[in-house]
CSV table of C-alpha atoms in Angstrom, one decimal:
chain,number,residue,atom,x,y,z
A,86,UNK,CA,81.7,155.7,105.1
A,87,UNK,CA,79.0,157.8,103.5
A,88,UNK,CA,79.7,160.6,104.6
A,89,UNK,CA,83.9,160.4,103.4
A,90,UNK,CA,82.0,158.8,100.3
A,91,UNK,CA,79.3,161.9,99.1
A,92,UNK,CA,82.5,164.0,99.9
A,93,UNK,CA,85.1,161.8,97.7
A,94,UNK,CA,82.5,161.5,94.8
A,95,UNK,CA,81.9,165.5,94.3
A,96,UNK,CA,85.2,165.9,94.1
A,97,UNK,CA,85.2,163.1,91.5
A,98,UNK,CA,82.4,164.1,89.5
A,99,UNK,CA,84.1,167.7,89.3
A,100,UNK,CA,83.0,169.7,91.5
A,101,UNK,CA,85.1,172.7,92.8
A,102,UNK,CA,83.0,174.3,95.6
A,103,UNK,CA,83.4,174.5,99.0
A,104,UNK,CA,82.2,170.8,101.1
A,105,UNK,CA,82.6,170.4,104.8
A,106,UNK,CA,82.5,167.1,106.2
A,107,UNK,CA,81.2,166.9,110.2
A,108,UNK,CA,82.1,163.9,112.4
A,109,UNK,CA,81.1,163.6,116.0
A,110,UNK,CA,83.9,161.2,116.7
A,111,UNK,CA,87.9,162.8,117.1
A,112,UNK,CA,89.1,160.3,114.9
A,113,UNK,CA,90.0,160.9,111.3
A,114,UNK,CA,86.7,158.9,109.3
A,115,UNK,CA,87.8,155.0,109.3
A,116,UNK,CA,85.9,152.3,107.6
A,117,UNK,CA,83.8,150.2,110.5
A,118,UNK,CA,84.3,146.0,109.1
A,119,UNK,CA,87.4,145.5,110.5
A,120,UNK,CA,86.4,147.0,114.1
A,121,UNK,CA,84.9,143.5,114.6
A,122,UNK,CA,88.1,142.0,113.4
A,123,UNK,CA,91.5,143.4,112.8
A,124,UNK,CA,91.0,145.9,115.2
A,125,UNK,CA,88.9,144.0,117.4
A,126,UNK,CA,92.1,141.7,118.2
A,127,UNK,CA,94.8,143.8,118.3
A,128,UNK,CA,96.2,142.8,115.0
A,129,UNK,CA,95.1,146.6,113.7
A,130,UNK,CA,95.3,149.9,115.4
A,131,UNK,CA,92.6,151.5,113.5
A,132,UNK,CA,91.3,151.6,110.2
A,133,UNK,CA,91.4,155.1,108.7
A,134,UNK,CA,90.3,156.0,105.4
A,135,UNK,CA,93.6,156.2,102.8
A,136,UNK,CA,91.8,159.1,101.6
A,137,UNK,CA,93.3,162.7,100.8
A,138,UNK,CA,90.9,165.1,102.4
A,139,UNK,CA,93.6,168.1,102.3
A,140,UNK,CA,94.2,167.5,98.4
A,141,UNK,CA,90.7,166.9,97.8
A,142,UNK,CA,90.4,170.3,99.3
A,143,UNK,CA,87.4,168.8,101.9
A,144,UNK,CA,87.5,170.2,105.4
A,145,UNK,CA,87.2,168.2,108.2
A,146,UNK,CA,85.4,169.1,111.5
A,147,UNK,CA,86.0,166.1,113.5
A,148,UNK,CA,84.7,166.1,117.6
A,149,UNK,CA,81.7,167.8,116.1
A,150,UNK,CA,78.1,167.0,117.2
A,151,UNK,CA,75.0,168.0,114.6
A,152,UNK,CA,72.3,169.4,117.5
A,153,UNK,CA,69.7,170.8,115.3
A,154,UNK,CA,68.5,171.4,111.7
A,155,UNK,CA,66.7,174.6,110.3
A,156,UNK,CA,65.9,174.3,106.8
A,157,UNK,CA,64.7,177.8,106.0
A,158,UNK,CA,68.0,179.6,107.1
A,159,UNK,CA,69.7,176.7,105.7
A,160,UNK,CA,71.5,175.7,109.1
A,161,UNK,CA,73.3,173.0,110.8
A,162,UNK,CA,73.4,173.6,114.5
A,163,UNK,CA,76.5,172.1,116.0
A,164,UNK,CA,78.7,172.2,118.8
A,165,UNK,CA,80.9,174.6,116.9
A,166,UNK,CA,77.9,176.7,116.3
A,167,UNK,CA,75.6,177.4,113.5
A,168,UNK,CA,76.9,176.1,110.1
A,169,UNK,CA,75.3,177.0,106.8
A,170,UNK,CA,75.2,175.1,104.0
A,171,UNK,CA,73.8,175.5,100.2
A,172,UNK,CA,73.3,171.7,100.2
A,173,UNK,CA,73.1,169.2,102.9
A,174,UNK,CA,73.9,165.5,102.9
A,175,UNK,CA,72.8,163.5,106.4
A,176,UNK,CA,75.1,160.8,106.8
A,177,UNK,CA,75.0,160.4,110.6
A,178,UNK,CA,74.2,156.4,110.3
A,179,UNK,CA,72.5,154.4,113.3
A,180,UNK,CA,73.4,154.5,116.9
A,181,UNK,CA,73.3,150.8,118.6
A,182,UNK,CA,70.3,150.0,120.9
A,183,UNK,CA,71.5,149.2,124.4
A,184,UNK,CA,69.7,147.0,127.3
A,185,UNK,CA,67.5,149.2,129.7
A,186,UNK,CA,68.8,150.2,132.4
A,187,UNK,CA,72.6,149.2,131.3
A,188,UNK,CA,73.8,152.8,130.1
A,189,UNK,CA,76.9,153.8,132.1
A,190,UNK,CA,77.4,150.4,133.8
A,191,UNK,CA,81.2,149.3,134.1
A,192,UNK,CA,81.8,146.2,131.5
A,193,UNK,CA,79.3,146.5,129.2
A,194,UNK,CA,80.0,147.6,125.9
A,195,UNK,CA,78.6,148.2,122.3
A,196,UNK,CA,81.0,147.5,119.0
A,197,UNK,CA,80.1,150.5,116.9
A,198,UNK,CA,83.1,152.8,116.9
A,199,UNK,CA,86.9,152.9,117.2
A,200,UNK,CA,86.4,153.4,120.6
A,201,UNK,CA,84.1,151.0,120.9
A,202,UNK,CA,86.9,148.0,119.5
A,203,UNK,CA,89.7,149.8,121.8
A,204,UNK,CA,87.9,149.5,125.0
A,205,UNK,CA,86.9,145.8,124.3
A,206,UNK,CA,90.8,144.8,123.2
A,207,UNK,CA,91.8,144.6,126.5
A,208,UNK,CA,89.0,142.2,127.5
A,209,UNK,CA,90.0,140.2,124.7
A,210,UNK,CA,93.9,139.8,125.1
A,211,UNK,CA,93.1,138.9,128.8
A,212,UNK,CA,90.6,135.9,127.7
A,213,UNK,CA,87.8,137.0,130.0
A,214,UNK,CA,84.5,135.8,130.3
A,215,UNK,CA,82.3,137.0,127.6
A,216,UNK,CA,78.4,137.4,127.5
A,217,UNK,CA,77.4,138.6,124.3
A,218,UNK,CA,73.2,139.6,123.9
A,219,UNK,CA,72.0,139.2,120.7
A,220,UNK,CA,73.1,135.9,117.9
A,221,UNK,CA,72.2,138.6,114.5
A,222,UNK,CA,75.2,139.2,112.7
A,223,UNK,CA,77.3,141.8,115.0
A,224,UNK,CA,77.1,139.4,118.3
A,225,UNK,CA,77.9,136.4,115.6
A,226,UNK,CA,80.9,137.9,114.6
A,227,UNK,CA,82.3,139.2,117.5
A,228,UNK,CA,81.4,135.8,119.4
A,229,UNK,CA,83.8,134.7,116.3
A,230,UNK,CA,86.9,137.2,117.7
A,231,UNK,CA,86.5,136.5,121.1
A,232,UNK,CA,86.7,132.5,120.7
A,233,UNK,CA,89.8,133.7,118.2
A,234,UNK,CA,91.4,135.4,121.5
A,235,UNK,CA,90.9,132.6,123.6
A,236,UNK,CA,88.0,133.9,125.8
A,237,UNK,CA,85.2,131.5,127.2
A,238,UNK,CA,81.9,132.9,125.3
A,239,UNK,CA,77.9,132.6,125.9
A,240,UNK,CA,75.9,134.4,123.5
A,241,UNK,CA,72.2,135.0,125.1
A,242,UNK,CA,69.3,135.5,122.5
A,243,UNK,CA,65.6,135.9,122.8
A,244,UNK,CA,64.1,134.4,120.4
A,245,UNK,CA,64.6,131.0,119.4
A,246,UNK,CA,67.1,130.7,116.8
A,247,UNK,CA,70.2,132.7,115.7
A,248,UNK,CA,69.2,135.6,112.9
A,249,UNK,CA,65.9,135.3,113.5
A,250,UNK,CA,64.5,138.6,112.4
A,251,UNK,CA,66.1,138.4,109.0
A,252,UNK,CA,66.5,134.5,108.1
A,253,UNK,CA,63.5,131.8,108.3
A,254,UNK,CA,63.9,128.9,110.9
A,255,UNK,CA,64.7,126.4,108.1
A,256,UNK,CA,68.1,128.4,107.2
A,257,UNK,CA,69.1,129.9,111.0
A,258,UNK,CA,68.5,126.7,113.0
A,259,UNK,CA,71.4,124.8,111.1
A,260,UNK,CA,73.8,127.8,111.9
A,261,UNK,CA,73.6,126.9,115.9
A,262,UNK,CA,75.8,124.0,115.0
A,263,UNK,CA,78.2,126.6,114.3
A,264,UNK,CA,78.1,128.3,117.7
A,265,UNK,CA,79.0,124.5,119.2
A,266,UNK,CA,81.5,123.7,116.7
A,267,UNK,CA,83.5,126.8,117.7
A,268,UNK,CA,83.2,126.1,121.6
A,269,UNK,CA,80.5,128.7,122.3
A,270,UNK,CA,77.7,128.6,124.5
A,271,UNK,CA,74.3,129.9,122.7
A,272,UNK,CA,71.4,130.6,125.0
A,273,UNK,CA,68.3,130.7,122.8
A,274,UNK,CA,64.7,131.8,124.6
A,275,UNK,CA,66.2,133.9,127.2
A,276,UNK,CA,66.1,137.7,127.9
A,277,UNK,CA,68.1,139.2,130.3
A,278,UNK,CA,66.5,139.7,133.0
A,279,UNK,CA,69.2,142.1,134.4
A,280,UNK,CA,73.0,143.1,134.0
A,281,UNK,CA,75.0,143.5,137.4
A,282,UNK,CA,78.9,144.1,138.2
A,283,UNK,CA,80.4,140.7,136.8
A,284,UNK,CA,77.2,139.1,135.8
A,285,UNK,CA,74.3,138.8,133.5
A,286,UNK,CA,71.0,137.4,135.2
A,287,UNK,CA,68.8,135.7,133.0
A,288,UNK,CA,64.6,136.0,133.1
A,289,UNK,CA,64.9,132.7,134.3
A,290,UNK,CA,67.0,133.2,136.9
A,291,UNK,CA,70.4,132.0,136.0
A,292,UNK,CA,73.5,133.9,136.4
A,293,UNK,CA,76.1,133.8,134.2
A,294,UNK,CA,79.6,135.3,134.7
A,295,UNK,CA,80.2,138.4,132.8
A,296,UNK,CA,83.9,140.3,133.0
A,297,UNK,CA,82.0,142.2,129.9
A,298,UNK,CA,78.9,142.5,128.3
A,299,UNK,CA,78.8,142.8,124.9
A,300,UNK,CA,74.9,143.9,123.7
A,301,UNK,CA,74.6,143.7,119.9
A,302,UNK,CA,70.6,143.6,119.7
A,303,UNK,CA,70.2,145.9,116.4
A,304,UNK,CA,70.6,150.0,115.6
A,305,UNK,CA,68.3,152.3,115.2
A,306,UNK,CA,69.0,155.6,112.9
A,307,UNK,CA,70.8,158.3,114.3
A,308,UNK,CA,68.4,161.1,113.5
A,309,UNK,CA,67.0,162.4,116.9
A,310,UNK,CA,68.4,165.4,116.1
A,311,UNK,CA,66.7,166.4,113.3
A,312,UNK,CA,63.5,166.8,115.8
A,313,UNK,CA,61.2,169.8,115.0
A,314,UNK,CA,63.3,169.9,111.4
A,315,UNK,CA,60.2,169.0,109.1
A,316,UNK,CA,62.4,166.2,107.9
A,317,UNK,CA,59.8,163.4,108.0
A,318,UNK,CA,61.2,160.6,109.6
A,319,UNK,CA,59.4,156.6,109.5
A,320,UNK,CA,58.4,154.2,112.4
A,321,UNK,CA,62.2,153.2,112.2
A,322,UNK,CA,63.5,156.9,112.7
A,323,UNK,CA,64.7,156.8,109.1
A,324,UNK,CA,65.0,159.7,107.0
A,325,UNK,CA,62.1,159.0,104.3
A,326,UNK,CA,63.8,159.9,101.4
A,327,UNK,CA,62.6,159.3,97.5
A,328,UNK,CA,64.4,157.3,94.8
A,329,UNK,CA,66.8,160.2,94.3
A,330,UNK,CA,67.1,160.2,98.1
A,331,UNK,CA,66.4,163.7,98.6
A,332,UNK,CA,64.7,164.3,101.9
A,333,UNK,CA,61.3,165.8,101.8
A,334,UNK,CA,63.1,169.9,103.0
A,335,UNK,CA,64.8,171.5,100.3
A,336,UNK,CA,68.1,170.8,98.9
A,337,UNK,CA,68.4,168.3,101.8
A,338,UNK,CA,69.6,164.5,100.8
A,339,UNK,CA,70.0,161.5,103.5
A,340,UNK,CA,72.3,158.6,102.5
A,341,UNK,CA,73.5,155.3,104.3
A,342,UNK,CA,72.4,153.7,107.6
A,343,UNK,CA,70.0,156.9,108.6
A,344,UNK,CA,68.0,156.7,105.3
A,345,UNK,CA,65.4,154.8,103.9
A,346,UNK,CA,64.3,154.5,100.5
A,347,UNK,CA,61.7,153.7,97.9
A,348,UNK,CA,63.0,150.2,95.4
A,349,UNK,CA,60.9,149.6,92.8
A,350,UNK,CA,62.9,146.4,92.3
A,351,UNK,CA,61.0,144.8,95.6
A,352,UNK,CA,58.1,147.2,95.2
A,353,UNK,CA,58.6,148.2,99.0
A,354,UNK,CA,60.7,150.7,101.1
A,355,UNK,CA,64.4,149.6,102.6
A,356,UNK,CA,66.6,150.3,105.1
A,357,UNK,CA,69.5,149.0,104.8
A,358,UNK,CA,72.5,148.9,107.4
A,359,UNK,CA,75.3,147.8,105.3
A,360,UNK,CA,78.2,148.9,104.0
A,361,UNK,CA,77.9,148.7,100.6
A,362,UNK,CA,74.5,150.8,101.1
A,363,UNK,CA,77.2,153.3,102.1
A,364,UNK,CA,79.0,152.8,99.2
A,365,UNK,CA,76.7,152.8,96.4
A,366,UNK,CA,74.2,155.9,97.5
A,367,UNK,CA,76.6,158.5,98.0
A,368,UNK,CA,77.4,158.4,94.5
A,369,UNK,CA,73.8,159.1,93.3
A,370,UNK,CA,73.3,161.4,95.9
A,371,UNK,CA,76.6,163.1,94.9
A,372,UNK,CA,75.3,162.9,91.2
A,373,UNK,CA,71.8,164.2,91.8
A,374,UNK,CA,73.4,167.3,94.0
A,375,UNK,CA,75.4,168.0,90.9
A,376,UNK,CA,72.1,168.3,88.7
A,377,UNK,CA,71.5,164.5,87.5
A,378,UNK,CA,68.3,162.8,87.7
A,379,UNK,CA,69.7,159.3,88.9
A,380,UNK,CA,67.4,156.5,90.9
A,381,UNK,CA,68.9,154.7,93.5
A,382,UNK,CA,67.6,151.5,93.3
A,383,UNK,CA,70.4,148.7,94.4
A,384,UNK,CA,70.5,144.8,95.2
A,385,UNK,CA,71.3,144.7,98.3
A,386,UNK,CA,74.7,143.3,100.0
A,387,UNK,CA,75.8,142.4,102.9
A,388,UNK,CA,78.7,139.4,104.1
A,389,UNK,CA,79.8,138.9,107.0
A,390,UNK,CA,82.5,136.6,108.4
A,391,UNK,CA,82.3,134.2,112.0
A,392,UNK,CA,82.8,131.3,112.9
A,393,UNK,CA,85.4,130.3,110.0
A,394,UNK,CA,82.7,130.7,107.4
A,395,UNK,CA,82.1,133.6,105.0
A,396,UNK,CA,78.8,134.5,104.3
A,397,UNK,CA,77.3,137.0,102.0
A,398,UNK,CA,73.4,137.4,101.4
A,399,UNK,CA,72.4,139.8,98.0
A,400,UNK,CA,68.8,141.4,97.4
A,401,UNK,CA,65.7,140.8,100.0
A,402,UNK,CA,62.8,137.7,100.1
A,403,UNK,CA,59.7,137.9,101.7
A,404,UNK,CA,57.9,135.1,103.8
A,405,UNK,CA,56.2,133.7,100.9
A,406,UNK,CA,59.0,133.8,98.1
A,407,UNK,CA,59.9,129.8,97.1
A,408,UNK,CA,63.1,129.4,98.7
A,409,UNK,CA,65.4,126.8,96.9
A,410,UNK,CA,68.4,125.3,98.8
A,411,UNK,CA,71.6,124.5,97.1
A,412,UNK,CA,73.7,122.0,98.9
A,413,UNK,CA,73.9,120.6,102.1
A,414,UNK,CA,73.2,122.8,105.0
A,415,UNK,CA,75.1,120.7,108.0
A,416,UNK,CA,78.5,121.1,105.4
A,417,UNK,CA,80.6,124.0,105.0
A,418,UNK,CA,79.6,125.2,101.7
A,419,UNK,CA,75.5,126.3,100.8
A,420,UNK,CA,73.1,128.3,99.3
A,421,UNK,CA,69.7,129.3,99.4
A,422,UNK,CA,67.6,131.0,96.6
A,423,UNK,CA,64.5,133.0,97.0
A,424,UNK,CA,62.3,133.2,94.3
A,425,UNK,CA,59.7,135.5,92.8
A,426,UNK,CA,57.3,134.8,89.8
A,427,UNK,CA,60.0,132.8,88.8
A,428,UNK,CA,62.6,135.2,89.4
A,429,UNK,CA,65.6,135.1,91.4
A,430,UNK,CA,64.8,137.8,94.1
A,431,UNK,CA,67.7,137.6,96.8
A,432,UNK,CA,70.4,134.6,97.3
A,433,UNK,CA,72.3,133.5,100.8
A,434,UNK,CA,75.5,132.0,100.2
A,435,UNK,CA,77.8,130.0,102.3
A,436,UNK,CA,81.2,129.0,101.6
A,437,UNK,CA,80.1,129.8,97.9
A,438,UNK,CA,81.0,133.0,96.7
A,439,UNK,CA,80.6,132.3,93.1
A,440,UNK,CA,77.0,131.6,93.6
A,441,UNK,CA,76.6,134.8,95.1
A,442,UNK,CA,78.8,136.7,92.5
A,443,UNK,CA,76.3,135.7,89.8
A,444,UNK,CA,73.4,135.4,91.4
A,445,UNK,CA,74.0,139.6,92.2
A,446,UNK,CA,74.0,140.0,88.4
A,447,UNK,CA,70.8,137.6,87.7
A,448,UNK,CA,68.9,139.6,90.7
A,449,UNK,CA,69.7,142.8,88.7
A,450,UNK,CA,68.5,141.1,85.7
A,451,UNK,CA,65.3,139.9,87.3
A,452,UNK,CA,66.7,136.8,85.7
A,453,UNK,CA,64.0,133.3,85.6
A,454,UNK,CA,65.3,130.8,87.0
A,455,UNK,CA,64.3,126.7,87.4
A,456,UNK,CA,64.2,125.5,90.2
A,457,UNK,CA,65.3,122.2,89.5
A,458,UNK,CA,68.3,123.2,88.5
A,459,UNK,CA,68.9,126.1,90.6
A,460,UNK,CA,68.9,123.2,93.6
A,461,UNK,CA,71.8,120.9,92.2
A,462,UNK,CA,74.9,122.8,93.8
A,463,UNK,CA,77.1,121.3,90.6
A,464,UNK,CA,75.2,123.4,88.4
A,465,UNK,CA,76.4,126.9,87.9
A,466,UNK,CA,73.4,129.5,88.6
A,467,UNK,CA,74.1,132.0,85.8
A,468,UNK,CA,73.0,128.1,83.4
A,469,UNK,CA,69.8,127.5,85.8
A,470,UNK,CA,68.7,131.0,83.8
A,471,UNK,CA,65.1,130.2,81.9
A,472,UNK,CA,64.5,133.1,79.8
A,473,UNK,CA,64.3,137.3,81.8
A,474,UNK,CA,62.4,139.6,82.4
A,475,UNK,CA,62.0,142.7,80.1
């Protein structure tokens, strides 16, 4: 997605040079959300971009791997050879982590990529047994299709509550009612221990049946290859790019899941694996190429769908932010607000997309909100506003 998207928006903000857009994968760029679903369960055979590359006069090199960058001859090494470039865009996104020890093993699989989803149908249309490591978004919501397809599911997950590294125990514990409610078996406090031929053994020595594996424990950014580039990378493996996300090389930008970047907004650096970071960042990057002087500095968003429920989450809170909660968390329909000095600083929503619609807008705003009545579900957030910030 950023990649096709830094390429689209040149074109659209007029320029007429040559851009070259290199994929590793053999398939023509598709978007990724409905791997997990459409595609997941057969109802899709793939998701392709409707996109024009031939009239938008962008070449393609698809099936080719970026090896190696050299910034002084201006060079992408590749599978195809050297390729030189005036300006560079790194789009190459994160690469899922997998269990130690499980590369290469028959039956268990990653959802990343087309392939990925095609390799899993099968497993799906024959309702097999399913273990799926990890209860953060990706194992939620392919738990979700595989319960859809009929197959008997147990999600296994380390720590002791679903979402754990990104929601506080107060919000994630009343989502394992959802796991139950949709017949699957979640495993909370376990690692596994090992993953054989059929089976999954558990560090406490159960062994659970396994026709696949399904490991969805996080991503990392796909930029081992810029090694020895001088592209200063983070602890996370994230391009460190600045608020105009140009890398710290010349003429070298990094957009999307690979990047991370300075937000004055929540006066800390993100990385964020979404798609509408994916979205949203090419077009400043594709602006700045063209000579602007635009910051990137977005809320947040992310939704996901499982277990019959949509759920969309906008902006970032800390630990110590006042959370408010709207509504009943055991019902189908909540939200929970995270405030700041006052101000609305990121907003989960359940079943309730009009609270997230304008609570987007009032996080933009660094809108004030009360409390009081940001906490009675029946009252609209965009009236809980107290006054805003300048």
């Amino acid at each position: 997605m950023a990649g096709v998207r830094t390429a689209v928006s040149l074109r659209e903000l007029g320029f007429s040079g040559s851009v070259t857009l290199i994929g590793e994968e053999p398939h023509p760029p598709y978007d990724r959300p409905p791997l997990s679903k459409s595609v997941l369960l057969g109802a899709a055979d793939g998701s392709a971009f409707d996109v024009d590359f031939d009239g938008l006069g962008i070449e393609l090199r698809l099936g080719v791997h970026a090896d190696a960058l050299r910034p002084a001859e201006h060079e992408v090494v590749t599978t195809a050879g050297a390729l030189p470039y005036d300006k560079l865009v790194i789009a190459t996104g994160a690469a899922p982590i997998t269990l130690p020890g499980a590369a290469g093993l028959t039956g268990v699989h990653v959802l990343r990529t087309l392939d990925d989803a095609n390799a899993l149908r099968p497993v799906l249309a024959a309702r097999r047994e399913v273990v799926v490591v990890g209860a953060g978004w990706i194992g939620a919501e392919f738990a979700t299709a595989a319960r859809e397809a009929g197959c008997p599911v147990t999600v296994v997950e380390a720590a002791t509550r679903p979402l754990a590294s990104v929601l506080p125990a107060s919000v994630a514990e009343p989502m394992r009612q959802w796991y139950a409610d949709a017949g699957v078996t979640l495993l909370t406090g376990h690692r596994v221990a090992q993953v054989e031929p059929g089976a999954v053994v558990l560090d406490s020595g159960a062994r659970l049946t396994a026709h696949a594996t399904v490991v969805g424990v996080g991503a990392r950014p796909d930029t081992g290859w810029l090694a020895g580039s001088g592209v200063t990378l983070g602890p996370d493996r994230a391009v460190l790019v600045d608020d105009r996300l140009r890398a710290d090389v010349p003429d070298v930008h990094a957009v999307g899941d690979c990047a991370s970047f300075p937000s004055a907004r929540y006066g800390r650096r993100l990385l964020v694996h979404h798609w509408d970071n994916a979205v949203q960042g090419p077009r400043t990057a594709a602006a700045n190429l063209l000579g602007a002087d635009e910051p990137y500095d977005p809320v947040p968003y992310f939704w996901s769908e499982q277990f019959g429920r949509f759920v969309q989450y906008a902006g970032w809170h800390a630990q110590d932010d006042l959370m408010v909660v709207r509504g009943d968390m055991a019902g189908p329909a909540w939200s929970v607000c995270w405030l700041r000095d006052g101000a609305l600083a990121a907003l989960l929503a359940v079943g309730r997309p009009r609270d997230l619609a304008q609570g987007r807008k009032l996080i933009e705003r660094s809108a004030l909100l009360d409390p009081e009545a940001a906490a009675d579900p029946s009252v609209p957030l965009k009236t809980a506003v107290r006054s805003a910030v300048p």
